[in-house]
mmCIF file of C-alpha atoms in Angstrom:
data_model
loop_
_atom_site.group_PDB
_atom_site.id
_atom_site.type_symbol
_atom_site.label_atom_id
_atom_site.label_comp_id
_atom_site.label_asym_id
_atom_site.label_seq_id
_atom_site.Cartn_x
_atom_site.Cartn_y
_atom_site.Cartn_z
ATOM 1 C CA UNK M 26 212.082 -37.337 3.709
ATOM 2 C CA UNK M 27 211.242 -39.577 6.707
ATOM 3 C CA UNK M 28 212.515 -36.496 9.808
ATOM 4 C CA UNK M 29 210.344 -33.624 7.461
ATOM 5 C CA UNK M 30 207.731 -31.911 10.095
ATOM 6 C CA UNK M 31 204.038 -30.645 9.557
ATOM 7 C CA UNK M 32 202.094 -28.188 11.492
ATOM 8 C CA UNK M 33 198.630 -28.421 10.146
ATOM 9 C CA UNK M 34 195.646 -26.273 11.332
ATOM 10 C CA UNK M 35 191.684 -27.011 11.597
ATOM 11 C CA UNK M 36 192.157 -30.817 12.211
ATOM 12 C CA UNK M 37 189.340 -31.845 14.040
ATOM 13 C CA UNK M 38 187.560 -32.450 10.848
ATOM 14 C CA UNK M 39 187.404 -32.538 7.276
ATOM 15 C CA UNK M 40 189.987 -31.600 5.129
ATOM 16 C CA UNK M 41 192.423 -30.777 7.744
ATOM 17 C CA UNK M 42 192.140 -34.128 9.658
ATOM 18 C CA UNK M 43 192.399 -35.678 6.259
ATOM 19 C CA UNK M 44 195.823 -33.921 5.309
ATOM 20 C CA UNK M 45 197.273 -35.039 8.764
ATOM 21 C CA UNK M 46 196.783 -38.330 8.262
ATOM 22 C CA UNK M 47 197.772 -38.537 4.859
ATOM 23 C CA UNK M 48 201.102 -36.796 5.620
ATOM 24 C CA UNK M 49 201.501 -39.129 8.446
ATOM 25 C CA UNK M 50 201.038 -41.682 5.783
ATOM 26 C CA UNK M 51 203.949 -40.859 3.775
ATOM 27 C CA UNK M 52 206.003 -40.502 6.385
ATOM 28 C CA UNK M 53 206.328 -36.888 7.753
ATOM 29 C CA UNK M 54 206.404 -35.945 11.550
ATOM 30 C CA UNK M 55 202.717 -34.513 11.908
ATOM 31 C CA UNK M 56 201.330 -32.574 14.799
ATOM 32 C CA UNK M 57 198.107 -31.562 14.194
ATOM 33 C CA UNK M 58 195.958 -29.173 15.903
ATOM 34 C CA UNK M 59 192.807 -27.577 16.317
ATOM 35 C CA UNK M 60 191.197 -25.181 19.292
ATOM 36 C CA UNK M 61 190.101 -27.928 21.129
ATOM 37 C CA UNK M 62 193.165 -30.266 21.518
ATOM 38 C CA UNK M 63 190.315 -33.645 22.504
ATOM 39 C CA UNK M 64 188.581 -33.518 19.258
ATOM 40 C CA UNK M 65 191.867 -35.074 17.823
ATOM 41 C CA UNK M 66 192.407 -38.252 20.346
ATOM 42 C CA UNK M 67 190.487 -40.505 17.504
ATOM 43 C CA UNK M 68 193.157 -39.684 14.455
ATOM 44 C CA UNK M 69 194.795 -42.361 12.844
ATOM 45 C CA UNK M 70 198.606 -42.703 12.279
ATOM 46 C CA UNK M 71 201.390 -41.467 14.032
ATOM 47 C CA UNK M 72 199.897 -37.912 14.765
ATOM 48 C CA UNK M 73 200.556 -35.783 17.908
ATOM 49 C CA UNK M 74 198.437 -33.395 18.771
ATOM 50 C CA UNK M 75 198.610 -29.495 19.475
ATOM 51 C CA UNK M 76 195.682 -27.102 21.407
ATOM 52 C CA UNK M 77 196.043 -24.079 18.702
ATOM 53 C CA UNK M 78 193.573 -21.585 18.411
ATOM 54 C CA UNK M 79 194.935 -19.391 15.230
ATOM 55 C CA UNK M 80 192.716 -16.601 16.837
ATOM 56 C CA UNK M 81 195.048 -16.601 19.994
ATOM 57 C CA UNK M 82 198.797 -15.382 19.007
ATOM 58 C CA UNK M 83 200.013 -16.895 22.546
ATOM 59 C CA UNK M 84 198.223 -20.177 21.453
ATOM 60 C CA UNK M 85 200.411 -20.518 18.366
ATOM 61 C CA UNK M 86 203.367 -19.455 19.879
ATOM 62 C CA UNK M 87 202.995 -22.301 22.177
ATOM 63 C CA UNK M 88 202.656 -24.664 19.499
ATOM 64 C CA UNK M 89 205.538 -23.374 17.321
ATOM 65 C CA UNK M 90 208.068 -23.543 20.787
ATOM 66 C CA UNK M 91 206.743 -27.506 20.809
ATOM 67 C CA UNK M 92 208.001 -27.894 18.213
ATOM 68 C CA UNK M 93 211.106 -26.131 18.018
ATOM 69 C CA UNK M 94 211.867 -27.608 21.600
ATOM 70 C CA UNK M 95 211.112 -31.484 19.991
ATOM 71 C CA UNK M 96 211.883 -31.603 16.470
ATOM 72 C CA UNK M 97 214.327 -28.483 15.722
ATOM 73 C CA UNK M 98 212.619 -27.560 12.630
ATOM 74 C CA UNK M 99 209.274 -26.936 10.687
ATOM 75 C CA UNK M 100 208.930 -28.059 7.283
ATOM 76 C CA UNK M 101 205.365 -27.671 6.575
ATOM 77 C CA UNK M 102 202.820 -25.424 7.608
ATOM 78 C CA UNK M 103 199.256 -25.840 6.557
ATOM 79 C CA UNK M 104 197.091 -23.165 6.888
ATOM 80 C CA UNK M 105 193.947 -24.737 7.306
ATOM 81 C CA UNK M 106 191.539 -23.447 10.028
ATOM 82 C CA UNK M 107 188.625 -21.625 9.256
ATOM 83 C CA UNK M 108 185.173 -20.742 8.854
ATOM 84 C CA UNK M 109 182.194 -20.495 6.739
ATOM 85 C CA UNK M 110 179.819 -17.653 6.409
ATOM 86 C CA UNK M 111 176.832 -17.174 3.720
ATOM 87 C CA UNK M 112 174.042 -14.825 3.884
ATOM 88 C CA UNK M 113 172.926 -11.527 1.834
ATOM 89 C CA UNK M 114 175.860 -8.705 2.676
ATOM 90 C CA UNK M 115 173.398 -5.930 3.184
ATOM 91 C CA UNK M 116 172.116 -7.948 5.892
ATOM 92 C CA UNK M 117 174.718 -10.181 7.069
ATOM 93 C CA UNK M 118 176.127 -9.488 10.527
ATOM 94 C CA UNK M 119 179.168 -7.463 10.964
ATOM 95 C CA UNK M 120 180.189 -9.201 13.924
ATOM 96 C CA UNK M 121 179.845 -12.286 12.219
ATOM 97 C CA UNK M 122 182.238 -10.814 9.184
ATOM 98 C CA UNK M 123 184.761 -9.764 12.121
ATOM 99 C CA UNK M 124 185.098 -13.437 13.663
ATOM 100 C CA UNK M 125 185.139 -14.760 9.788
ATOM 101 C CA UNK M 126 188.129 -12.553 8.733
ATOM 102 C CA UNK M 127 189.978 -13.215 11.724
ATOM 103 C CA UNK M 128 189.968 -16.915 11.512
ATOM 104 C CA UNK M 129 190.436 -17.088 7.832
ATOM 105 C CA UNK M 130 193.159 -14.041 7.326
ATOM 106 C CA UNK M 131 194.552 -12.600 9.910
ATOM 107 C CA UNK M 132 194.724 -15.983 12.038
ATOM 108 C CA UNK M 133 196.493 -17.611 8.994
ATOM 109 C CA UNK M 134 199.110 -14.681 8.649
ATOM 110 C CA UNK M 135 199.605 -15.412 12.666
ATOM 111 C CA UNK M 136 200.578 -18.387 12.428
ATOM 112 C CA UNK M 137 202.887 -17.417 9.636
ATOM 113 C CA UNK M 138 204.464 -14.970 11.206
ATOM 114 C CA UNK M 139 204.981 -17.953 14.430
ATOM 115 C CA UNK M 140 206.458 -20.317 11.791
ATOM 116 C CA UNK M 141 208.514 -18.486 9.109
ATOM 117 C CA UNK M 142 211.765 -17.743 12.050
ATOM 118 C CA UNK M 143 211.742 -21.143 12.488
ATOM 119 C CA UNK M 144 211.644 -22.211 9.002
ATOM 120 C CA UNK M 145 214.352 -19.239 8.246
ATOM 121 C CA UNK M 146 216.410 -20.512 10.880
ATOM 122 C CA UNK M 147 216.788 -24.309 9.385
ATOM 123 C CA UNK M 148 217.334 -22.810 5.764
ATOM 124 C CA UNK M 149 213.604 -23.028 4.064
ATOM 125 C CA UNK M 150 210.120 -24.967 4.260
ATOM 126 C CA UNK M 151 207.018 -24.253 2.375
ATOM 127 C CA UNK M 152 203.794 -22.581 3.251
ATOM 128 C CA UNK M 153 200.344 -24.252 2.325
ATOM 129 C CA UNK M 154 197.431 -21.789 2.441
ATOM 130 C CA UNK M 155 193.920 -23.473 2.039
ATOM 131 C CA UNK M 156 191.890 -20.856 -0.314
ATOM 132 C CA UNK M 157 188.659 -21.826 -2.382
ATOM 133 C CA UNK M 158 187.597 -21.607 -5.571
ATOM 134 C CA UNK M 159 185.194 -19.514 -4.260
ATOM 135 C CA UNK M 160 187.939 -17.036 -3.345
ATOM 136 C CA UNK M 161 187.697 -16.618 -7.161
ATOM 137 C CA UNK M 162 184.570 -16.783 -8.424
ATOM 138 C CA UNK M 163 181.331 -15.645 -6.183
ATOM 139 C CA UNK M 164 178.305 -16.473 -6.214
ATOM 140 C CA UNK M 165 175.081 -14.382 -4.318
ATOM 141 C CA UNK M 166 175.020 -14.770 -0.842
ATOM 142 C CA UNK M 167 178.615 -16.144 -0.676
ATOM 143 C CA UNK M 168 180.563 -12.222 -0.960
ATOM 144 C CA UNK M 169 181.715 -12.945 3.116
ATOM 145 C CA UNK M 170 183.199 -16.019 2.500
ATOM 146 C CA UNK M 171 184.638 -15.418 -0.683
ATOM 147 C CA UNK M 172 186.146 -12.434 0.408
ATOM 148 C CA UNK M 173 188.024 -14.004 3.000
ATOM 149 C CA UNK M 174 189.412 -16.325 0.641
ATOM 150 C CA UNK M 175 190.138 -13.764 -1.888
ATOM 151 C CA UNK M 176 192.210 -12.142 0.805
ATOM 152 C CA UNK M 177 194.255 -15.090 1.297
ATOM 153 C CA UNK M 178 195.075 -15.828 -2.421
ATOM 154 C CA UNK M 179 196.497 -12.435 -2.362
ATOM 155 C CA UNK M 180 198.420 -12.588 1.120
ATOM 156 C CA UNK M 181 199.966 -16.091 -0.431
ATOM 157 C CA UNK M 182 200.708 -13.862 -3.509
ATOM 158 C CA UNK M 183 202.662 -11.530 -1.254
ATOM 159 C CA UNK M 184 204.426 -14.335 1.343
ATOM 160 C CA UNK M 185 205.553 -16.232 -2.317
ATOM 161 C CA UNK M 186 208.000 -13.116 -3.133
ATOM 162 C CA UNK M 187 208.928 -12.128 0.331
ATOM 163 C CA UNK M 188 209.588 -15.353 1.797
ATOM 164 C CA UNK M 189 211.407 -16.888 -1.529
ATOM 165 C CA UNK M 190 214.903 -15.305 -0.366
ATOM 166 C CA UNK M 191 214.678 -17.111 3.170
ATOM 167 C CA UNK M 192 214.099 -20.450 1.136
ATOM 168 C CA UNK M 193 210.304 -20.592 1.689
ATOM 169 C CA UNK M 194 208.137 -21.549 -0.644
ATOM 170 C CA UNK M 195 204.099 -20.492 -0.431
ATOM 171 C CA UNK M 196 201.862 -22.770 -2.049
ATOM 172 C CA UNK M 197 197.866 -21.927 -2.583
ATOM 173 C CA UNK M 198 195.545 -24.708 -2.564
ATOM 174 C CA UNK M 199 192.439 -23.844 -3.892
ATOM 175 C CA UNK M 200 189.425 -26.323 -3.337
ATOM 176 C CA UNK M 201 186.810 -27.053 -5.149
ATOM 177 C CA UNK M 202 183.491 -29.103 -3.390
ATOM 178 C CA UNK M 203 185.711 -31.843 -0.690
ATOM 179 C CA UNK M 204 183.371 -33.623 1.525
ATOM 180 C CA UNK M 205 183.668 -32.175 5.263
ATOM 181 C CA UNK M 206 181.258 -30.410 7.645
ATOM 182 C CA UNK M 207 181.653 -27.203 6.088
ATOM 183 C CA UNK M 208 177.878 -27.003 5.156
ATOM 184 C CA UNK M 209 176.616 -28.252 8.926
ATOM 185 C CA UNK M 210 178.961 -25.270 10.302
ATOM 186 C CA UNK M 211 177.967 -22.744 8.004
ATOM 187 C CA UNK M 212 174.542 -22.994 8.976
ATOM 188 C CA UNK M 213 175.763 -22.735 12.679
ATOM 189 C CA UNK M 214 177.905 -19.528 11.879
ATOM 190 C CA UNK M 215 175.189 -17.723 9.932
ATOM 191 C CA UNK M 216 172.133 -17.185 11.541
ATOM 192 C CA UNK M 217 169.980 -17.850 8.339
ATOM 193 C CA UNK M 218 166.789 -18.196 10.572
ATOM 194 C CA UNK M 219 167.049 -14.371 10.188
ATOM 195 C CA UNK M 220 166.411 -14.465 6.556
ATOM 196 C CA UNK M 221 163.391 -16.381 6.825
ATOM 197 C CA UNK M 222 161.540 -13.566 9.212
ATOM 198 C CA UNK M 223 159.289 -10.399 7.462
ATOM 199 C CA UNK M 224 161.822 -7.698 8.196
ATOM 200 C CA UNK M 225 164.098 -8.976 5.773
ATOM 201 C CA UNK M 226 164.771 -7.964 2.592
ATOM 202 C CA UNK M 227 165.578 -11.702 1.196
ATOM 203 C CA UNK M 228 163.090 -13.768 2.937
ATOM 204 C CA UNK M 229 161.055 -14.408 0.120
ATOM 205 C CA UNK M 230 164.410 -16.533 -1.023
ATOM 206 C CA UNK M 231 165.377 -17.232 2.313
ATOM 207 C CA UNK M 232 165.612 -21.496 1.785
ATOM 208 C CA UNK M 233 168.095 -20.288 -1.324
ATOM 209 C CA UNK M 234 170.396 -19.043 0.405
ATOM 210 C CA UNK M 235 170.603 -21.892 2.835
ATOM 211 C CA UNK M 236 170.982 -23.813 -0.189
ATOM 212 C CA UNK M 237 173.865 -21.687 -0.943
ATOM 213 C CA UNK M 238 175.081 -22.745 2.107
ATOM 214 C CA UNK M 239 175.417 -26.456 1.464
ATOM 215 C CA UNK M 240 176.482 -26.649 -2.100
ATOM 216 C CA UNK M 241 179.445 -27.334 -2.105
ATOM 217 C CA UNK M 242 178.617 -30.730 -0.288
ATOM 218 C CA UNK M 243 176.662 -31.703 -3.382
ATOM 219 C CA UNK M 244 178.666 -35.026 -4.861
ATOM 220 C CA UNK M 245 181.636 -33.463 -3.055
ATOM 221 C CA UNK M 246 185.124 -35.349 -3.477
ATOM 222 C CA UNK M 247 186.197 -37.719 -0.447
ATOM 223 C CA UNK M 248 188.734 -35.721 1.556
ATOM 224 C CA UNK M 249 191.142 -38.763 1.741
ATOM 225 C CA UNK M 250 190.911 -38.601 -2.195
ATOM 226 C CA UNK M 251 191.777 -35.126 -1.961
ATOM 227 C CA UNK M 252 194.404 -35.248 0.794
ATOM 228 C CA UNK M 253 196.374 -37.973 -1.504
ATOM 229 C CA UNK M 254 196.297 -35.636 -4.201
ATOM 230 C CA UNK M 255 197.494 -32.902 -2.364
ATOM 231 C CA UNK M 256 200.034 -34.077 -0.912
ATOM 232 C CA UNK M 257 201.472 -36.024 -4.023
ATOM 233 C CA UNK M 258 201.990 -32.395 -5.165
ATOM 234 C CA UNK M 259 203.136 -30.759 -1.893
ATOM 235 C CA UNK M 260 206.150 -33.064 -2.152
ATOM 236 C CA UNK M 261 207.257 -32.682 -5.579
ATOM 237 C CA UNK M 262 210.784 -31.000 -5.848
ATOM 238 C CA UNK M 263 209.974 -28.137 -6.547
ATOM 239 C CA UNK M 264 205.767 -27.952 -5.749
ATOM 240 C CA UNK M 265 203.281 -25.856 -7.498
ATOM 241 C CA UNK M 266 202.265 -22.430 -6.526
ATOM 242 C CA UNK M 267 198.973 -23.673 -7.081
ATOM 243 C CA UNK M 268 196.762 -26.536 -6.581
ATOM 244 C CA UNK M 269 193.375 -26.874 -7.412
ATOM 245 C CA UNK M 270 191.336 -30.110 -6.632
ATOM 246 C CA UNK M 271 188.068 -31.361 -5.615
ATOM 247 C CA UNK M 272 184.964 -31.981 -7.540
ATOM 248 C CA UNK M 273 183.593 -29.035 -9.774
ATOM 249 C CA UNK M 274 186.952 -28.292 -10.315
ATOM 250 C CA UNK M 275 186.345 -28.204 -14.372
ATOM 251 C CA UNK M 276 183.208 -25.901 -14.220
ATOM 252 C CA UNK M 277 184.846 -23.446 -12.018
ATOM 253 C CA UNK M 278 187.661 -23.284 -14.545
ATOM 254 C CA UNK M 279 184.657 -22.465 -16.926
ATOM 255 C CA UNK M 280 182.517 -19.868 -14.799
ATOM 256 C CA UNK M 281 185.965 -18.217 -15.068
ATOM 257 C CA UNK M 282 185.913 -17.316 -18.694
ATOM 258 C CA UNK M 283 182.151 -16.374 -18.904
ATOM 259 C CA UNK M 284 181.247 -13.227 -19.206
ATOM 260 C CA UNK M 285 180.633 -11.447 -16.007
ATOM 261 C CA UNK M 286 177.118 -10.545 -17.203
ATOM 262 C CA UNK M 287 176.363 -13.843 -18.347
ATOM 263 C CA UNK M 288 177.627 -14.925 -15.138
ATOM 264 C CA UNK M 289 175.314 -12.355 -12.885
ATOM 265 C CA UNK M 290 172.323 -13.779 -14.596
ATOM 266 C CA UNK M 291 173.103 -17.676 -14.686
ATOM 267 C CA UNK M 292 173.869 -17.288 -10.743
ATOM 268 C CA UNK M 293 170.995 -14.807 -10.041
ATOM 269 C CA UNK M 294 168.469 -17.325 -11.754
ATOM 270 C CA UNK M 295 169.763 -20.308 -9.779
ATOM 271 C CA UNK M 296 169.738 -18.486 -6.262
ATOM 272 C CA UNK M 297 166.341 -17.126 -6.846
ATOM 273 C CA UNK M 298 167.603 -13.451 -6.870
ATOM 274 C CA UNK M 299 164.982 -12.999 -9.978
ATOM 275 C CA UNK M 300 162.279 -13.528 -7.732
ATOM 276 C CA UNK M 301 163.083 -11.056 -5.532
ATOM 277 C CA UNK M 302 160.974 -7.631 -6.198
ATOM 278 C CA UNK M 303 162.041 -3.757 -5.836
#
């Protein structure tokens, strides 16, 4: 429907910027947002922007009234903002894991809790929370990351049955390796020059675990490719509860049904954890 209305988060790059203008494409009312409201002057389409920092309750109240005080209604919300985190978790710094999980959990359930009176109020909508595969399977020097995503496959477990009777649907998208500049901000967010020093237990695999850190931009899938596909299931009458796209998709499908010590030693092996000695 031509007057439906999308909130999406994180869209100064990547994925997000790629579902904005792909739902602008098809027709929907988009406002798109991200911390910094200028990174989004250069989007395509018929796109207004937001500021929204999903950190900052106040900034996504703002953004909700907007809305509410323009359009009336809110009939998508994608929960995409977030961040990226690798390194070993008996090293990894806790501060670090704090500013993680409150981007990618408690900022998502935020902005939920901004949207869902407003959805309520015009008689349903439906939720899109941007997991990972890697929210289901880990791999070594991932367990931060993963864990956050983990988290959020649950909460959009929980927001499925709760929000059903107010006519909200919660879908789960769960990517698989989408192009974006996921790698190029992990390495940013995770101090992985630390690794590399004497005083840590991992440096003698120190360049694995920045390898970790940009895998999943190996052969990746475009993120228009991937924002088409979403979306051509977001829209369906009724959508999935679950979406899973993005190359690597298949294998990930796989690693699920290995055994979990066949697993531990394929993924050990590949991130150098056998070299490591006691």
């Amino acid at each position: 429907m031509p007057d439906q209305v999308a909130l999406i988060t994180g869209c100064s790059s990547g994925i997000g910027r790629a579902l904005a203008q792909e739902a602008a494409r098809r027709g929907l009312i988009v406002y798109a947002t991200a911390r910094r409201a200028e990174t989004l002057a250069d989007l395509e389409g018929d796109i207004q922007a937001l500021p929204l920092d999903v950190t900052d309750t106040d900034s996504i109240a703002a953004a909700v009234a907007t809305i509410r005080e323009r359009n009336g209604r809110l009939d998508f919300v994608v929960n995409n903002a977030g961040q990226s985190l690798f390194g070993p978790l008996a090293e990894i710094s806790l501060d670090r894991i704090d500013g993680l999980l409150a981007t990618n959990v408690t900022g998502q359930i935020a902005v939920c809790q901004a949207a869902v009176p407003l959805m309520a109020a015009a008689g349903g909508g439906c939720i899109v929370n941007i997991g990972s595969v890697m929210g289901v399977v880990t791999t070594p020097f991932a367990g931060a990351y993963s864990a956050s995503k983990a988290a959020m496959h649950l909460v959009s477990d929980c927001l499925r049955m709760e929000l059903a009777p107010l006519g909200i649907r919660v879908v789960e998208v769960q990517p698989a390796a989408v192009q974006s500049q996921v790698a190029d901000n992990a390495i940013d967010n995770s101090d992985l020059e630390r690794y590399a020093r004497d005083d840590s237990l991992y440096h003698p695999v120190h360049t694995y675990i920045e390898r970790r850190a940009r895998a999943s931009q190996d052969n990746p899938m475009p993120t228009d490719e991937f924002a088409e596909r979403v979306w051509a299931r977001l829209l369906k009458d009724p959508p999935p509860d679950l979406i899973r796209e993005g190359a690597g998709t298949t294998a990930f499908r796989i690693l699920e049904l290995l055994p979990r010590a066949m697993r531990d030693r394929m993924f050990s092996k590949r991130f150098g954890l056998d070299r490591l000695q006691p």
